[in-house]
Amino acid sequence: MVRVRFAPSPTGPLHIGGARTVLFNWLFARNHGGTFILRSEDTDLERSSVRWEKDIADSLRWLGLTWDEGLEVGGPHGPYRQTERLEIYKEYLARLWLGGHVYYCFCTPEELEQDRREAMARGENPVYSGRCRHLTPAQVEEKLQAGLKPAIRFKVPRDTEIVIQDLIRGEVRFQSRDVGDFIIIKSDGIPTYNFAVVVDDITMRITHVIRASEHLINTPRQVMIYQALGEEVPQFGHVSVVLDVSGRKMSKRMGDMSVTAYARRGYLPEAVVNFLALLGWSPPDNKELMSLEQMVKEFSLDRVSKSPGIFDEQKLNWMNNQYIRACDLERLADLALPHLEKAGLEPVSREWLKYVLDVVRDELNCLEELPGHIEEFFPDTVDIEPGALPHLEAETAPAVLTEFLLRLDRLPAAASYGEMQNQVQQLLKELNQDMKRERGVSGRAVFMPIRAALTGRDSGQELYYLVPILGRERVRRRIEASLRQVSRGA
Ligand code: GLU
């Protein structure tokens, strides 16, 4: 039975790179009918906060990556927060004492720093010297009596090789002499990551540890703890880093890369998930647009690349645009509303909003861009750009505009925006034919004055979309205003 976990330190929001690690875990679990667990590594007391736990949980829910055990939902292997598991760590620590795998270390930070510098100067790997490994029981007792607060170190076996068959990176070998005895309990009694994570993974019966490749260097330490405890070692899969398009590590400079920031900017969760999946995983037939269900069916770790994933925001935008195009209009309207509200734009009605969204959605990378695309539909008058002015100054423009308004007024009330669009399309066709017959002008000479009057520009949406969006009243005001402007100018 597959059991995997995501074990973030709640010291900040869920980053988009972290979300990819979750996604791979989640897809792996779902593909195998296994269990996905969310727990919190909150032993950094100063930087951890439940606020970030909540952000991470909310981000996962937003992405649709639900967990079966862990934070908020509980489960048989809890608690799921490390600071609430200290008693459990003590039990495992006791087993390590019993087996002679650990010892007290009284070295001060200054001594350790001195050792480190000397080792570097000798050109050696700066691993712990092992000074306290050889203290006699009497010496230890004396220091404890003196009130010194020791850390607890793990005795790394000398000169052994640790071999990991990584599910993504293949075989990776480590020499224990490069590791050095490491601290598993700090002098304040709090376990370190390498110890706590092993105890958590053992007690939660984790079968596969799928995590960021930056943890590969920790893996030999963890394997040695498993071995010392006589526990079965899980399988590891280390997921590559994510780089930006110029091959650099993604950084704060690129703006807020949290999942919530993408949600706020109006990316659809299915687009983000689809994009993240392809940052390193290639589905068997290299298709690009995939639902979560499809990914669950096809996911396997052996198609996850060990080379870095490249975060190409243009590709994300393309993908989000594809999902915006395909999105149900009711849902898109719900998603759009907060963006309009933020921009102070009040939609005429729900039907209107859906119609507008349908007209402009092909142009949107994300919903945050929506106000910029539709704010021009709100004012009663427009400024005429210099490039559009000649269309209004044409000799036949006043006649075209007047006739257009007359005919628009005569249109029967439409039952829907779609119907009005058809009416306007028909009206424009007839207007064009009649103008050609009566005044010898057609095509651009008819449509451009209307466009210029309605938008102040010489390009933009089709007129038959624009008129229903603006509504008869606003169309009238805009046309009358430009007629006045032209007659004043003449
Ligand atoms: N707290 C660690 C992190 O957020 C967990 C690493 C692991 O999965 O073992 O990177």
Coordinates of C-alpha atoms and ligand atoms in Angstrom, one line a residue:
M1 CA 0.0 0.0 0.0
V2 CA 1.5 3.3 -1.1
R3 CA 1.7 6.0 1.6
V4 CA 3.4 9.3 0.7
R5 CA 3.5 12.7 2.4
F6 CA 4.1 16.4 2.1
A7 CA 5.9 17.8 5.1
P8 CA 6.4 21.5 4.7
S9 CA 7.9 23.8 7.3
P10 CA 5.2 26.4 7.9
T11 CA 7.5 29.3 7.7
G12 CA 6.0 31.0 4.6
P13 CA 3.4 30.5 1.9
L14 CA 3.3 27.5 -0.4
H15 CA 5.7 28.3 -3.2
I16 CA 4.9 27.2 -6.8
G17 CA 7.9 24.9 -6.7
G18 CA 6.8 23.3 -3.5
A19 CA 3.3 22.8 -5.1
R20 CA 4.9 20.7 -7.8
T21 CA 6.5 18.4 -5.2
V22 CA 3.0 18.0 -3.6
L23 CA 1.5 17.4 -7.0
F24 CA 4.0 14.6 -7.8
N25 CA 3.3 13.0 -4.4
W26 CA -0.4 13.3 -4.8
L27 CA -0.5 12.0 -8.4
F28 CA 1.7 9.1 -7.3
A29 CA -0.6 8.3 -4.4
R30 CA -3.8 8.5 -6.5
N31 CA -2.3 6.5 -9.3
H32 CA -1.5 3.7 -6.9
G33 CA -4.8 4.0 -4.9
G34 CA -2.6 5.0 -2.0
T35 CA -2.7 7.5 0.8
F36 CA -1.5 11.1 0.8
I37 CA -0.6 12.8 4.1
L38 CA -0.1 16.4 5.0
R39 CA 1.9 17.2 8.1
S40 CA 3.8 20.1 9.5
E41 CA 7.5 20.4 10.3
D42 CA 7.2 23.2 12.8
T43 CA 10.2 22.7 15.0
D44 CA 11.7 26.1 13.9
L45 CA 9.7 27.7 16.7
E46 CA 10.6 31.3 15.8
R47 CA 9.7 31.1 12.1
S48 CA 6.8 28.6 12.1
S49 CA 3.3 29.8 12.4
V50 CA -0.2 28.2 12.1
R51 CA -1.0 31.1 9.7
W52 CA 1.4 29.5 7.1
E53 CA 0.0 26.0 7.9
K54 CA -3.4 27.4 6.9
D55 CA -2.0 29.1 3.8
I56 CA -0.4 25.8 2.7
A57 CA -3.6 23.9 3.4
D58 CA -5.7 26.5 1.6
S59 CA -3.3 26.4 -1.4
L60 CA -3.6 22.6 -1.6
R61 CA -7.3 22.7 -1.5
W62 CA -7.4 25.4 -4.2
L63 CA -5.3 23.2 -6.4
G64 CA -7.6 20.3 -5.8
L65 CA -4.9 18.3 -4.0
T66 CA -6.8 16.8 -1.1
W67 CA -5.1 14.8 1.6
D68 CA -6.4 11.7 3.4
E69 CA -4.6 12.1 6.7
G70 CA -2.9 14.9 8.5
L71 CA -3.4 18.5 9.4
E72 CA -7.1 19.5 9.9
V73 CA -8.4 16.1 8.9
G74 CA -6.5 14.0 11.5
G75 CA -5.9 10.3 11.1
P76 CA -4.6 7.2 12.9
H77 CA -0.9 8.2 13.0
G78 CA -1.2 11.7 14.5
P79 CA -0.5 14.2 15.8
Y80 CA 0.6 15.6 12.5
R81 CA 2.5 18.6 13.8
Q82 CA 6.1 17.9 15.0
T83 CA 5.9 20.1 18.1
E84 CA 3.1 17.9 19.3
R85 CA 5.1 14.7 18.7
L86 CA 8.0 15.3 21.1
E87 CA 7.1 12.3 23.2
I88 CA 7.2 10.1 20.2
Y89 CA 10.7 11.3 19.3
K90 CA 11.8 10.6 22.9
E91 CA 10.8 6.9 22.5
Y92 CA 12.9 6.6 19.3
L93 CA 15.7 8.5 20.9
A94 CA 15.7 5.9 23.8
R95 CA 16.0 3.1 21.2
L96 CA 19.1 4.8 19.7
W97 CA 20.6 5.2 23.2
L98 CA 20.0 1.6 23.9
G99 CA 21.7 0.6 20.7
G100 CA 24.7 2.9 21.5
H101 CA 24.1 5.0 18.4
V102 CA 24.1 8.4 20.0
Y103 CA 26.1 10.5 22.4
Y104 CA 26.1 13.8 24.2
C105 CA 28.0 16.6 22.7
F106 CA 29.0 19.6 24.8
C107 CA 30.9 21.5 22.1
T108 CA 30.3 25.2 22.1
P109 CA 29.5 27.0 18.8
E110 CA 32.9 28.7 19.1
E111 CA 34.7 25.3 19.3
L112 CA 32.8 24.0 16.4
E113 CA 33.6 27.1 14.3
Q114 CA 37.2 26.8 15.2
D115 CA 37.2 23.1 14.1
R116 CA 35.5 24.0 10.9
R117 CA 38.1 26.6 10.0
E118 CA 41.0 24.3 10.8
A119 CA 39.5 21.5 8.7
M120 CA 39.0 23.9 5.8
A121 CA 42.6 25.1 6.2
R122 CA 43.8 21.5 5.9
G123 CA 41.7 21.2 2.8
E124 CA 39.4 18.7 4.5
N125 CA 35.7 18.3 4.5
P126 CA 34.5 20.3 7.5
V127 CA 32.7 17.4 9.3
Y128 CA 32.3 17.2 13.1
S129 CA 35.7 16.2 14.7
G130 CA 34.1 13.6 16.9
R131 CA 35.6 15.2 20.0
C132 CA 32.7 14.3 22.4
R133 CA 32.3 10.8 21.0
H134 CA 35.1 9.7 23.2
L135 CA 34.1 11.3 26.5
T136 CA 34.1 8.8 29.4
P137 CA 30.8 8.3 31.3
A138 CA 32.5 10.2 34.2
Q139 CA 33.4 13.2 32.1
V140 CA 29.8 13.3 30.7
E141 CA 28.4 13.1 34.2
E142 CA 30.6 15.9 35.4
K143 CA 29.5 18.2 32.6
L144 CA 25.9 17.4 33.2
Q145 CA 26.3 18.1 36.9
A146 CA 27.9 21.4 36.0
G147 CA 24.6 22.3 34.3
L148 CA 25.9 22.2 30.7
K149 CA 23.1 21.6 28.2
P150 CA 24.3 19.0 25.6
A151 CA 23.1 18.3 22.1
I152 CA 22.8 14.7 21.1
R153 CA 24.7 13.4 18.1
F154 CA 24.3 10.4 16.0
K155 CA 27.3 8.1 15.7
V156 CA 27.9 7.7 12.0
P157 CA 29.4 4.3 11.3
R158 CA 33.0 4.6 10.0
D159 CA 33.8 4.0 6.4
T160 CA 30.6 2.5 5.1
E161 CA 28.9 3.3 1.9
I162 CA 25.3 4.3 1.7
V163 CA 23.6 3.4 -1.6
I164 CA 20.3 4.8 -2.6
Q165 CA 18.3 3.6 -5.6
D166 CA 16.5 6.9 -6.2
L167 CA 13.3 6.5 -8.2
I168 CA 14.1 9.6 -10.2
R169 CA 17.9 10.0 -10.1
G170 CA 18.9 6.4 -10.2
E171 CA 21.7 5.0 -8.0
V172 CA 23.3 7.5 -5.7
R173 CA 26.3 6.6 -3.5
F174 CA 27.5 8.3 -0.3
Q175 CA 30.5 7.6 1.9
S176 CA 29.9 7.9 5.6
R177 CA 33.2 9.5 6.2
D178 CA 31.9 12.6 4.3
V179 CA 29.0 12.9 6.6
G180 CA 30.4 13.2 10.2
D181 CA 28.4 12.7 13.4
F182 CA 25.4 14.9 13.2
I183 CA 23.1 16.4 15.8
I184 CA 19.7 14.8 16.2
I185 CA 18.6 16.6 19.3
K186 CA 19.6 20.3 19.8
S187 CA 20.7 21.5 23.2
D188 CA 17.2 23.0 23.7
G189 CA 15.8 19.5 23.4
I190 CA 14.1 20.0 20.0
P191 CA 14.8 17.3 17.5
T192 CA 16.5 18.3 14.2
Y193 CA 14.9 17.7 10.8
N194 CA 16.9 14.6 10.0
F195 CA 15.8 12.8 13.1
A196 CA 12.2 14.0 13.3
V197 CA 11.5 13.3 9.7
V198 CA 12.7 9.7 10.0
V199 CA 10.6 9.1 13.1
D200 CA 7.6 10.6 11.4
D201 CA 8.1 8.6 8.2
I202 CA 8.5 5.4 10.2
T203 CA 5.4 6.0 12.5
M204 CA 3.3 7.1 9.6
R205 CA 4.4 4.1 7.6
I206 CA 5.6 6.1 4.6
T207 CA 6.5 3.9 1.7
H208 CA 7.9 6.5 -0.7
V209 CA 9.6 9.8 0.1
I210 CA 9.2 12.1 -2.8
R211 CA 10.7 15.5 -2.1
A212 CA 12.9 18.3 -3.4
S213 CA 16.4 17.3 -4.6
E214 CA 18.0 19.8 -2.1
H215 CA 17.3 17.1 0.5
L216 CA 19.4 14.5 -1.3
I217 CA 22.3 15.4 0.9
N218 CA 20.2 14.6 4.0
T219 CA 19.2 11.2 2.7
P220 CA 22.3 9.2 3.8
R221 CA 21.9 10.6 7.3
Q222 CA 18.3 9.5 7.4
V223 CA 19.1 6.1 6.0
M224 CA 21.7 5.5 8.7
I225 CA 19.1 6.4 11.4
Y226 CA 16.7 3.9 9.8
Q227 CA 19.4 1.3 9.9
A228 CA 20.4 2.0 13.5
L229 CA 16.7 1.6 14.5
G230 CA 16.4 -1.6 12.5
E231 CA 13.6 -0.1 10.5
E232 CA 12.8 -0.6 6.8
V233 CA 14.1 2.2 4.6
P234 CA 11.4 3.8 2.4
Q235 CA 12.1 4.4 -1.3
F236 CA 13.3 7.8 -2.2
G237 CA 12.6 10.0 -5.2
H238 CA 14.3 13.4 -5.4
V239 CA 12.5 15.9 -7.7
S240 CA 14.8 18.3 -9.5
V241 CA 14.9 22.0 -8.9
V242 CA 12.9 24.5 -10.9
L243 CA 14.8 27.2 -12.8
D244 CA 13.6 30.3 -14.5
V245 CA 13.9 30.6 -18.3
S246 CA 17.4 32.0 -18.1
G247 CA 18.5 29.0 -16.1
R248 CA 18.7 30.7 -12.7
K249 CA 17.2 29.5 -9.5
M250 CA 13.8 31.1 -9.1
S251 CA 14.0 33.9 -6.6
K252 CA 12.1 36.6 -4.9
R253 CA 13.1 39.0 -7.7
M254 CA 10.6 37.2 -9.9
G255 CA 7.8 38.6 -7.7
D256 CA 5.4 36.7 -5.4
M257 CA 5.6 33.1 -6.6
S258 CA 3.2 31.7 -4.0
V259 CA 0.3 29.6 -5.0
T260 CA -2.0 32.2 -3.4
A261 CA -0.5 34.9 -5.5
Y262 CA -1.4 33.0 -8.7
A263 CA -4.8 32.4 -7.4
R264 CA -5.2 36.1 -6.6
R265 CA -4.0 37.0 -10.1
G266 CA -6.8 35.0 -11.7
Y267 CA -5.0 31.8 -12.8
L268 CA -7.3 28.8 -12.8
P269 CA -6.3 26.0 -10.5
E270 CA -6.6 23.4 -13.3
A271 CA -4.2 25.5 -15.4
V272 CA -1.6 25.8 -12.6
V273 CA -1.8 22.1 -11.8
N274 CA -1.5 21.1 -15.5
F275 CA 1.5 23.5 -15.9
L276 CA 3.2 22.2 -12.8
A277 CA 2.8 18.6 -13.8
L278 CA 4.6 19.2 -17.0
L279 CA 7.5 20.9 -15.1
G280 CA 9.5 17.7 -15.1
W281 CA 7.0 15.0 -15.9
S282 CA 6.2 14.0 -19.5
P283 CA 3.0 12.0 -20.2
P284 CA 3.4 9.0 -22.5
D285 CA 2.1 10.7 -25.6
N286 CA 3.4 14.2 -24.7
K287 CA 0.1 15.8 -24.7
E288 CA -0.1 19.2 -23.0
L289 CA -3.6 19.9 -21.8
M290 CA -4.7 17.3 -19.2
S291 CA -7.2 17.2 -16.4
L292 CA -6.2 16.0 -13.0
E293 CA -8.0 12.7 -13.6
Q294 CA -6.1 12.1 -16.8
M295 CA -2.8 12.8 -15.0
V296 CA -3.7 10.4 -12.2
K297 CA -4.2 7.7 -14.8
E298 CA -1.0 8.3 -16.6
F299 CA 1.4 9.5 -13.9
S300 CA 4.6 7.5 -13.1
L301 CA 7.8 8.5 -11.5
D302 CA 9.9 6.9 -14.2
R303 CA 8.7 9.6 -16.6
V304 CA 9.8 12.4 -14.2
S305 CA 13.0 14.0 -15.4
K306 CA 16.1 14.5 -13.3
S307 CA 17.1 17.6 -15.1
P308 CA 15.8 20.9 -13.8
G309 CA 12.2 22.0 -14.6
I310 CA 12.1 25.3 -16.4
F311 CA 9.4 27.7 -15.2
D312 CA 8.3 29.5 -18.4
E313 CA 5.6 32.0 -17.4
Q314 CA 4.6 32.5 -21.0
K315 CA 3.7 28.8 -21.2
L316 CA 1.7 29.2 -18.0
N317 CA -0.1 32.1 -19.6
W318 CA -0.8 30.2 -22.7
M319 CA -2.1 27.3 -20.7
N320 CA -4.3 29.5 -18.5
N321 CA -5.7 31.1 -21.5
Q322 CA -6.6 27.7 -22.9
Y323 CA -8.5 26.9 -19.7
I324 CA -10.1 30.4 -19.6
R325 CA -11.4 29.7 -23.1
A326 CA -12.8 26.4 -22.1
C327 CA -14.2 27.5 -18.7
D328 CA -17.9 27.3 -17.9
L329 CA -19.2 30.9 -18.2
E330 CA -21.1 30.8 -14.8
R331 CA -17.9 29.8 -13.1
L332 CA -15.8 32.3 -15.0
A333 CA -18.2 35.0 -14.0
D334 CA -17.8 34.1 -10.3
L335 CA -14.1 34.1 -10.7
A336 CA -14.1 37.4 -12.5
L337 CA -16.2 39.4 -10.0
P338 CA -13.6 40.0 -7.4
H339 CA -11.3 41.4 -10.1
L340 CA -14.0 43.8 -11.3
E341 CA -14.8 44.8 -7.8
K342 CA -11.1 45.6 -7.1
A343 CA -11.0 47.8 -10.2
G344 CA -14.2 49.6 -9.2
L345 CA -16.1 48.3 -12.2
E346 CA -19.7 47.2 -11.7
P347 CA -21.1 44.9 -14.3
V348 CA -24.5 45.8 -15.8
S349 CA -25.9 42.4 -14.9
R350 CA -24.8 38.8 -14.6
E351 CA -25.9 38.1 -18.1
W352 CA -24.0 41.1 -19.4
L353 CA -20.8 39.9 -17.6
K354 CA -21.1 36.5 -19.1
Y355 CA -21.5 38.0 -22.5
V356 CA -18.5 40.3 -22.1
L357 CA -16.4 37.4 -20.8
D358 CA -17.3 35.3 -23.7
V359 CA -16.2 38.1 -26.1
V360 CA -12.9 39.0 -24.4
R361 CA -11.8 35.7 -22.9
D362 CA -9.6 34.7 -25.8
E363 CA -7.4 37.6 -25.0
L364 CA -6.9 37.0 -21.3
N365 CA -3.8 35.4 -19.8
C366 CA -5.3 35.7 -16.4
L367 CA -8.4 37.3 -14.9
E368 CA -6.4 40.1 -13.4
E369 CA -6.1 41.4 -16.9
L370 CA -9.9 41.6 -17.3
P371 CA -10.5 45.1 -16.0
G372 CA -7.9 46.4 -18.5
H373 CA -9.8 44.8 -21.3
I374 CA -13.2 46.0 -20.4
E375 CA -12.9 49.3 -18.6
E376 CA -13.4 51.1 -21.9
F377 CA -17.0 49.8 -22.0
F378 CA -18.0 51.8 -19.0
P379 CA -17.7 55.6 -19.7
D380 CA -20.5 57.5 -21.5
T381 CA -18.0 59.3 -23.8
V382 CA -14.6 58.5 -25.2
D383 CA -11.6 60.5 -26.3
I384 CA -11.0 60.3 -30.0
E385 CA -7.5 59.3 -30.8
P386 CA -5.7 61.2 -33.6
G387 CA -5.6 58.0 -35.7
A388 CA -9.4 57.7 -35.5
L389 CA -10.3 61.3 -36.2
P390 CA -10.2 61.2 -40.0
H391 CA -12.9 58.5 -40.0
L392 CA -15.2 60.9 -38.1
E393 CA -14.3 63.9 -40.3
A394 CA -15.1 62.0 -43.5
E395 CA -17.9 63.8 -45.4
T396 CA -20.3 60.9 -45.1
A397 CA -19.6 60.1 -41.5
P398 CA -22.5 62.2 -39.9
A399 CA -25.0 60.6 -42.3
V400 CA -23.7 57.1 -41.5
L401 CA -23.8 57.7 -37.7
T402 CA -27.2 59.3 -37.8
E403 CA -28.7 56.5 -39.9
F404 CA -27.0 53.9 -37.7
L405 CA -28.6 55.4 -34.6
L406 CA -32.0 55.6 -36.2
R407 CA -32.0 52.0 -37.2
L408 CA -30.7 51.0 -33.8
D409 CA -33.6 52.7 -32.2
R410 CA -36.0 50.8 -34.4
L411 CA -34.7 47.4 -33.3
P412 CA -37.1 45.4 -31.2
A413 CA -36.0 44.7 -27.7
A414 CA -33.8 41.5 -27.7
A415 CA -34.3 38.7 -25.3
S416 CA -30.6 38.1 -24.9
Y417 CA -27.3 39.5 -25.6
G418 CA -26.8 36.9 -28.3
E419 CA -30.0 37.9 -30.0
M420 CA -29.0 41.5 -29.9
Q421 CA -25.7 40.6 -31.5
N422 CA -27.5 38.9 -34.4
Q423 CA -29.8 41.9 -34.8
V424 CA -26.8 44.3 -34.9
Q425 CA -25.0 42.1 -37.3
Q426 CA -28.0 42.2 -39.6
L427 CA -28.4 45.9 -39.2
L428 CA -24.8 46.6 -40.1
K429 CA -25.1 44.5 -43.2
E430 CA -28.2 46.3 -44.4
L431 CA -26.8 49.7 -43.5
N432 CA -23.7 48.9 -45.5
Q433 CA -25.8 47.9 -48.5
D434 CA -28.1 50.9 -48.3
M435 CA -25.2 53.3 -47.9
K436 CA -23.5 51.9 -50.9
R437 CA -26.7 52.2 -52.9
E438 CA -27.7 55.7 -51.7
R439 CA -24.3 57.4 -51.1
G440 CA -21.8 55.3 -52.9
V441 CA -19.9 54.4 -49.7
S442 CA -19.4 51.0 -48.1
G443 CA -17.1 48.8 -46.0
R444 CA -14.6 50.8 -44.0
A445 CA -16.3 54.1 -44.9
V446 CA -19.4 52.9 -43.1
F447 CA -17.9 50.9 -40.2
M448 CA -14.9 53.0 -39.3
P449 CA -16.9 56.1 -38.4
I450 CA -19.1 54.0 -36.1
R451 CA -16.1 52.3 -34.6
A452 CA -14.3 55.7 -34.1
A453 CA -17.4 57.1 -32.5
L454 CA -17.9 54.2 -30.2
T455 CA -14.3 53.6 -29.1
G456 CA -12.3 56.6 -30.1
R457 CA -9.9 54.2 -31.8
D458 CA -9.6 52.7 -35.2
S459 CA -9.4 49.0 -34.1
G460 CA -10.9 46.8 -31.5
Q461 CA -13.8 44.4 -30.9
E462 CA -16.2 43.6 -33.7
L463 CA -19.0 46.2 -33.8
Y464 CA -21.7 43.5 -33.4
Y465 CA -20.1 42.6 -30.0
L466 CA -19.4 46.1 -29.0
V467 CA -23.0 47.4 -29.4
P468 CA -24.6 44.8 -27.1
I469 CA -21.9 45.3 -24.6
L470 CA -22.2 49.1 -24.5
G471 CA -26.0 49.0 -24.7
R472 CA -28.2 51.2 -26.7
E473 CA -28.1 54.2 -24.3
R474 CA -24.3 54.3 -24.1
V475 CA -24.0 53.8 -27.9
R476 CA -26.4 56.8 -28.4
R477 CA -24.4 59.0 -26.0
R478 CA -21.1 58.2 -27.5
I479 CA -22.3 58.7 -31.0
E480 CA -24.0 62.0 -30.2
A481 CA -20.9 63.2 -28.4
S482 CA -18.7 62.5 -31.4
L483 CA -21.2 64.0 -33.8
R484 CA -21.1 67.2 -31.7
Q485 CA -17.3 67.1 -31.6
V486 CA -17.1 66.7 -35.4
S487 CA -19.6 69.5 -36.1
R488 CA -17.7 71.8 -33.7
G489 CA -14.5 71.0 -35.4
A490 CA -15.9 71.7 -38.9
Ligands
GLU1 N1 10.3 20.3 5.8 C1 11.1 19.8 4.7 C2 10.9 20.8 3.5 O1 9.9 21.5 3.6 C3 10.6 18.4 4.4 C4 11.6 17.7 3.6 C5 11.1 16.2 3.4 O2 10.1 16.0 2.7 O3 11.7 15.3 4.0 O4 11.6 20.8 2.6

